[in-house]
mmCIF file of C-alpha atoms in Angstrom:
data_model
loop_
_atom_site.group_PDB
_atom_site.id
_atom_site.type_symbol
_atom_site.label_atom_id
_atom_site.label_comp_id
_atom_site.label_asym_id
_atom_site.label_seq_id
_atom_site.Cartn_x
_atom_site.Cartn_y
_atom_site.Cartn_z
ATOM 1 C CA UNK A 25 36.952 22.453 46.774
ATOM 2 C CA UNK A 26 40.140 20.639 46.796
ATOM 3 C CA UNK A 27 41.127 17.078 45.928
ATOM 4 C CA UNK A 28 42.666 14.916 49.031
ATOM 5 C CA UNK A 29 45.263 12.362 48.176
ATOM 6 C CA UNK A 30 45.723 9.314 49.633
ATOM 7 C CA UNK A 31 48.694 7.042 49.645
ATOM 8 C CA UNK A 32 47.221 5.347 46.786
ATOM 9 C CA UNK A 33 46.461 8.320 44.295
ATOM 10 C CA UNK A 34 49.028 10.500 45.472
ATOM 11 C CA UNK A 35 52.193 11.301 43.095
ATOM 12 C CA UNK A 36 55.009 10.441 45.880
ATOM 13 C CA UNK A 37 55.527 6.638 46.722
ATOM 14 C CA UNK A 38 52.547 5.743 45.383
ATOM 15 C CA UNK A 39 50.822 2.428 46.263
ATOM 16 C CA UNK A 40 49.701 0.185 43.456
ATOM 17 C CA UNK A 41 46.881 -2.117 43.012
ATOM 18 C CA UNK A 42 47.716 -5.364 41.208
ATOM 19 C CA UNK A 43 45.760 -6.223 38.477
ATOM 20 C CA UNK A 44 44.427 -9.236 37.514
ATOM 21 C CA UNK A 45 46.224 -11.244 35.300
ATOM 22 C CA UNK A 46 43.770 -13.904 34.125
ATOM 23 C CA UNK A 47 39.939 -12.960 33.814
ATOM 24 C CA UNK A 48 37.075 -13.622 36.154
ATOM 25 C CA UNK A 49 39.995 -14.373 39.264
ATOM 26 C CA UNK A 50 39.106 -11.932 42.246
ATOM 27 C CA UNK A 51 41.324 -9.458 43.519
ATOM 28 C CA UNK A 52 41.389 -8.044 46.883
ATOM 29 C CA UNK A 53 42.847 -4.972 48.591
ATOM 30 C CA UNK A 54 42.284 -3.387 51.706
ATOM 31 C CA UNK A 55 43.036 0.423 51.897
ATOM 32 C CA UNK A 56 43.687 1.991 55.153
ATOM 33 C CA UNK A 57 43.629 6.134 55.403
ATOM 34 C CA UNK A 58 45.109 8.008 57.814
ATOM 35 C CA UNK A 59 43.301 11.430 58.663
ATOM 36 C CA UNK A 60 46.737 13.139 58.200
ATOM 37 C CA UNK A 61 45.321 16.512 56.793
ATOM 38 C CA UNK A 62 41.376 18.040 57.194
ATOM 39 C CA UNK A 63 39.432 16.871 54.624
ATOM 40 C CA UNK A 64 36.303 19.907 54.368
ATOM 41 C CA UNK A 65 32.662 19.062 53.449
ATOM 42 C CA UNK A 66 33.317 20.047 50.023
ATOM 43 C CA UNK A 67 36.475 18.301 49.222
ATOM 44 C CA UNK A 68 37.337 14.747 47.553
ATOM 45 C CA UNK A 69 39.210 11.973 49.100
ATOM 46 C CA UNK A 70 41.042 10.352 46.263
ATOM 47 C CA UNK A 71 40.971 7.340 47.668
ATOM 48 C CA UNK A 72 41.605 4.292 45.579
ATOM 49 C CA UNK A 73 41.365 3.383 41.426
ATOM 50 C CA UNK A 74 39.701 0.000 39.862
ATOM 51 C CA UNK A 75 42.494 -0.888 37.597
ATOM 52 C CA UNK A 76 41.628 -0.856 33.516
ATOM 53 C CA UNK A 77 39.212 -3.439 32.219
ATOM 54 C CA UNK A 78 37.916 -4.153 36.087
ATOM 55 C CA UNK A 79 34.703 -4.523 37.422
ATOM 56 C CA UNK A 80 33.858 -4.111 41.179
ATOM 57 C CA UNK A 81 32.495 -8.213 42.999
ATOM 58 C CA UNK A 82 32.187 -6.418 46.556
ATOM 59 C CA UNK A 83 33.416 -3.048 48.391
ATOM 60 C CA UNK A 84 32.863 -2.799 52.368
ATOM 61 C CA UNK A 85 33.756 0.548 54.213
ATOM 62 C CA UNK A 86 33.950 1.458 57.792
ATOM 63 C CA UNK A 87 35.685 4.260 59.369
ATOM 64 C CA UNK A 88 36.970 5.118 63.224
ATOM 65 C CA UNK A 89 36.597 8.930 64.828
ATOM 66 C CA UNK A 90 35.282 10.624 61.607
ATOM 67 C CA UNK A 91 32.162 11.289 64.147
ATOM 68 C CA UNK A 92 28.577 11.781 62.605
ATOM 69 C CA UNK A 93 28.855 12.095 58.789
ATOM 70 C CA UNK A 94 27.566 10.605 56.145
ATOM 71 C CA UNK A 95 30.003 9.092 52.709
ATOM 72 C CA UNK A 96 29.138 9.295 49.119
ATOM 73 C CA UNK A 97 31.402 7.093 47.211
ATOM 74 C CA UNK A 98 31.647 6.781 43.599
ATOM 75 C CA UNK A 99 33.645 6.837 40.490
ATOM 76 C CA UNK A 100 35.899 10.211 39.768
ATOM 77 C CA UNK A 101 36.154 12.202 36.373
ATOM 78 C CA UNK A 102 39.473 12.832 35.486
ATOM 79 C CA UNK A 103 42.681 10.996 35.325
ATOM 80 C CA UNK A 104 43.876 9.131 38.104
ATOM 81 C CA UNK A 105 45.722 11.101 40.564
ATOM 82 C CA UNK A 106 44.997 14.850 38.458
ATOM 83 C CA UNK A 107 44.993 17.512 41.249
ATOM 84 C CA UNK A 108 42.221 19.923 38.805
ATOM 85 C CA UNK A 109 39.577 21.182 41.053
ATOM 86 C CA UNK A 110 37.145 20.939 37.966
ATOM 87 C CA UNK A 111 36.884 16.875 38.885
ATOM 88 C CA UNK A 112 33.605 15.306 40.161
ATOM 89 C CA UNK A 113 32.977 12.191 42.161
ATOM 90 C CA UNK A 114 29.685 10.258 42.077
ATOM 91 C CA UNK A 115 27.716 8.359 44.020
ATOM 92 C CA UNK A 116 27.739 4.492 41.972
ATOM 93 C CA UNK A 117 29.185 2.917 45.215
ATOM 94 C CA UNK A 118 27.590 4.124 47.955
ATOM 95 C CA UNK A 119 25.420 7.445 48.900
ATOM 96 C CA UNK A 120 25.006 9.140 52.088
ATOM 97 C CA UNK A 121 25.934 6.039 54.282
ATOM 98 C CA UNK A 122 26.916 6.208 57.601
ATOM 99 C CA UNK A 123 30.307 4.521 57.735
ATOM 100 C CA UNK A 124 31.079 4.416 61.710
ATOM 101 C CA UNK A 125 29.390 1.116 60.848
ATOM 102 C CA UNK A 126 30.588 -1.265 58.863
ATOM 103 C CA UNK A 127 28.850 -0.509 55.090
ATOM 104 C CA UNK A 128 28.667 -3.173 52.464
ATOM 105 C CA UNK A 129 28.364 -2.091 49.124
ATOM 106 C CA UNK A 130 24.685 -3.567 47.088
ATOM 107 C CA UNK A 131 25.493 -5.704 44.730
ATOM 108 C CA UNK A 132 22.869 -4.069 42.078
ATOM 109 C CA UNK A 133 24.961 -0.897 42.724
ATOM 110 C CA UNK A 134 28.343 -2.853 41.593
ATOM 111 C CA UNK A 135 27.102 -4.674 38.736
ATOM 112 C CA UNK A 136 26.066 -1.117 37.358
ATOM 113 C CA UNK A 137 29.661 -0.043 37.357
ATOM 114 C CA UNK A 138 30.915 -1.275 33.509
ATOM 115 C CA UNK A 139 34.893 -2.055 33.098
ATOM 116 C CA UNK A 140 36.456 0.720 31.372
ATOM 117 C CA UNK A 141 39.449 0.234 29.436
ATOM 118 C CA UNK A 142 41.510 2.594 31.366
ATOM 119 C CA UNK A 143 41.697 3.222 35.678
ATOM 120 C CA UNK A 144 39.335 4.977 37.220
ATOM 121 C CA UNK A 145 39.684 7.157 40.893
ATOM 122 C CA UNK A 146 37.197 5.769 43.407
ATOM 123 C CA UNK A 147 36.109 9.318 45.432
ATOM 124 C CA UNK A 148 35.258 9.928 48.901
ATOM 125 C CA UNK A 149 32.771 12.557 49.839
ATOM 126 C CA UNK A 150 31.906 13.135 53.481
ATOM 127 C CA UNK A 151 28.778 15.608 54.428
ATOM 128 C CA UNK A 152 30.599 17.623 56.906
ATOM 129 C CA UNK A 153 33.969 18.098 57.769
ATOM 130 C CA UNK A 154 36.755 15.260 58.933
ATOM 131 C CA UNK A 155 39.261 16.835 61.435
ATOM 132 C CA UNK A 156 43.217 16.190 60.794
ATOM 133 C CA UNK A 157 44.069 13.634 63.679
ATOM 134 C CA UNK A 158 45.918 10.751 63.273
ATOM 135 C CA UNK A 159 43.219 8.671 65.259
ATOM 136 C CA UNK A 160 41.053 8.920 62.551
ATOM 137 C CA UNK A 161 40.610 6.524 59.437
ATOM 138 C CA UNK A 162 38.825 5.205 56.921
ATOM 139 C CA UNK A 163 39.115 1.300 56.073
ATOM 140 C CA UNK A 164 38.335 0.442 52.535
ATOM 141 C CA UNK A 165 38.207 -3.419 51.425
ATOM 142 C CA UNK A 166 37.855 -3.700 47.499
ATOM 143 C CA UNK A 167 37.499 -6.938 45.334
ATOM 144 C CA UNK A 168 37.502 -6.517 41.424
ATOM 145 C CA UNK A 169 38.259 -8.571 38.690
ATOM 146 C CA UNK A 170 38.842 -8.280 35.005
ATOM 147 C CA UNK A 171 36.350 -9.335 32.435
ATOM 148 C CA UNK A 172 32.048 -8.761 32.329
#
């Protein structure tokens, strides 16, 4: 099992989130990952991090040529952007959804995810492998704001 980097959790030139400065005001990004390198049935896509003190409002997925698996998505142990192989990713955001189609996350599952006072890695799991090509990708919109 290895842990994938994206352009957001990777140490090199590495994309940041804003945070929200003043509770309750939405934030939005929209994450974009190119299939550079094979990600294997048993790895984790570092994808993302929910900035400290965040909570998830909506997260909508969709991806182009990674053919017929299914995506668990969910928070990450560890620090943000830690390469050890001992890290786990869960299934809070969505489980075993088929993301050729555009996926919305349930609300129920969001307002289950607490802030935390420090980032957390938002994991990508697929249930077979995704070939290197740069045709394929995975499209990631996220809105979070600070406060309960």
């Amino acid at each position: 099992m290895a842990i994938k980097k994206s352009t957001y959790t990777g140490t090199t030139g590495r994309l940041m989130l804003h945070s929200p400065y003043a509770a309750q005001v939405p934030a939005e990004a929209i994450i974009s990952h190119t299939f550079t390198e094979a990600v294997a049935a048993a790895d984790i896509l570092e994808l993302a991090y929910l900035p400290p003190f965040c909570r998830l409002l909506s997260v909508i997925m969709v991806t182009v040529g990674t053919g017929a698996v299914t995506a668990t998505v969910g928070l990450m142990s560890g620090e943000v952007g830690s390469t050890d192989p001992a890290r786990t990713s869960g299934n809070e955001i969505f489980n075993a959804v088929t993301p050729t189609t555009e996926q919305r996350a349930a609300l129920a599952a969001l307002v289950a995810v607490e802030p935390a006072g420090v980032a957390r890695s938002i994991g990508v799991r697929f249930s077979g492998n995704v070939a290197a090509n740069a045709a394929t990708k995975l499209h990631f919109r996220i809105t979070y704001a600070t406060g309960r």
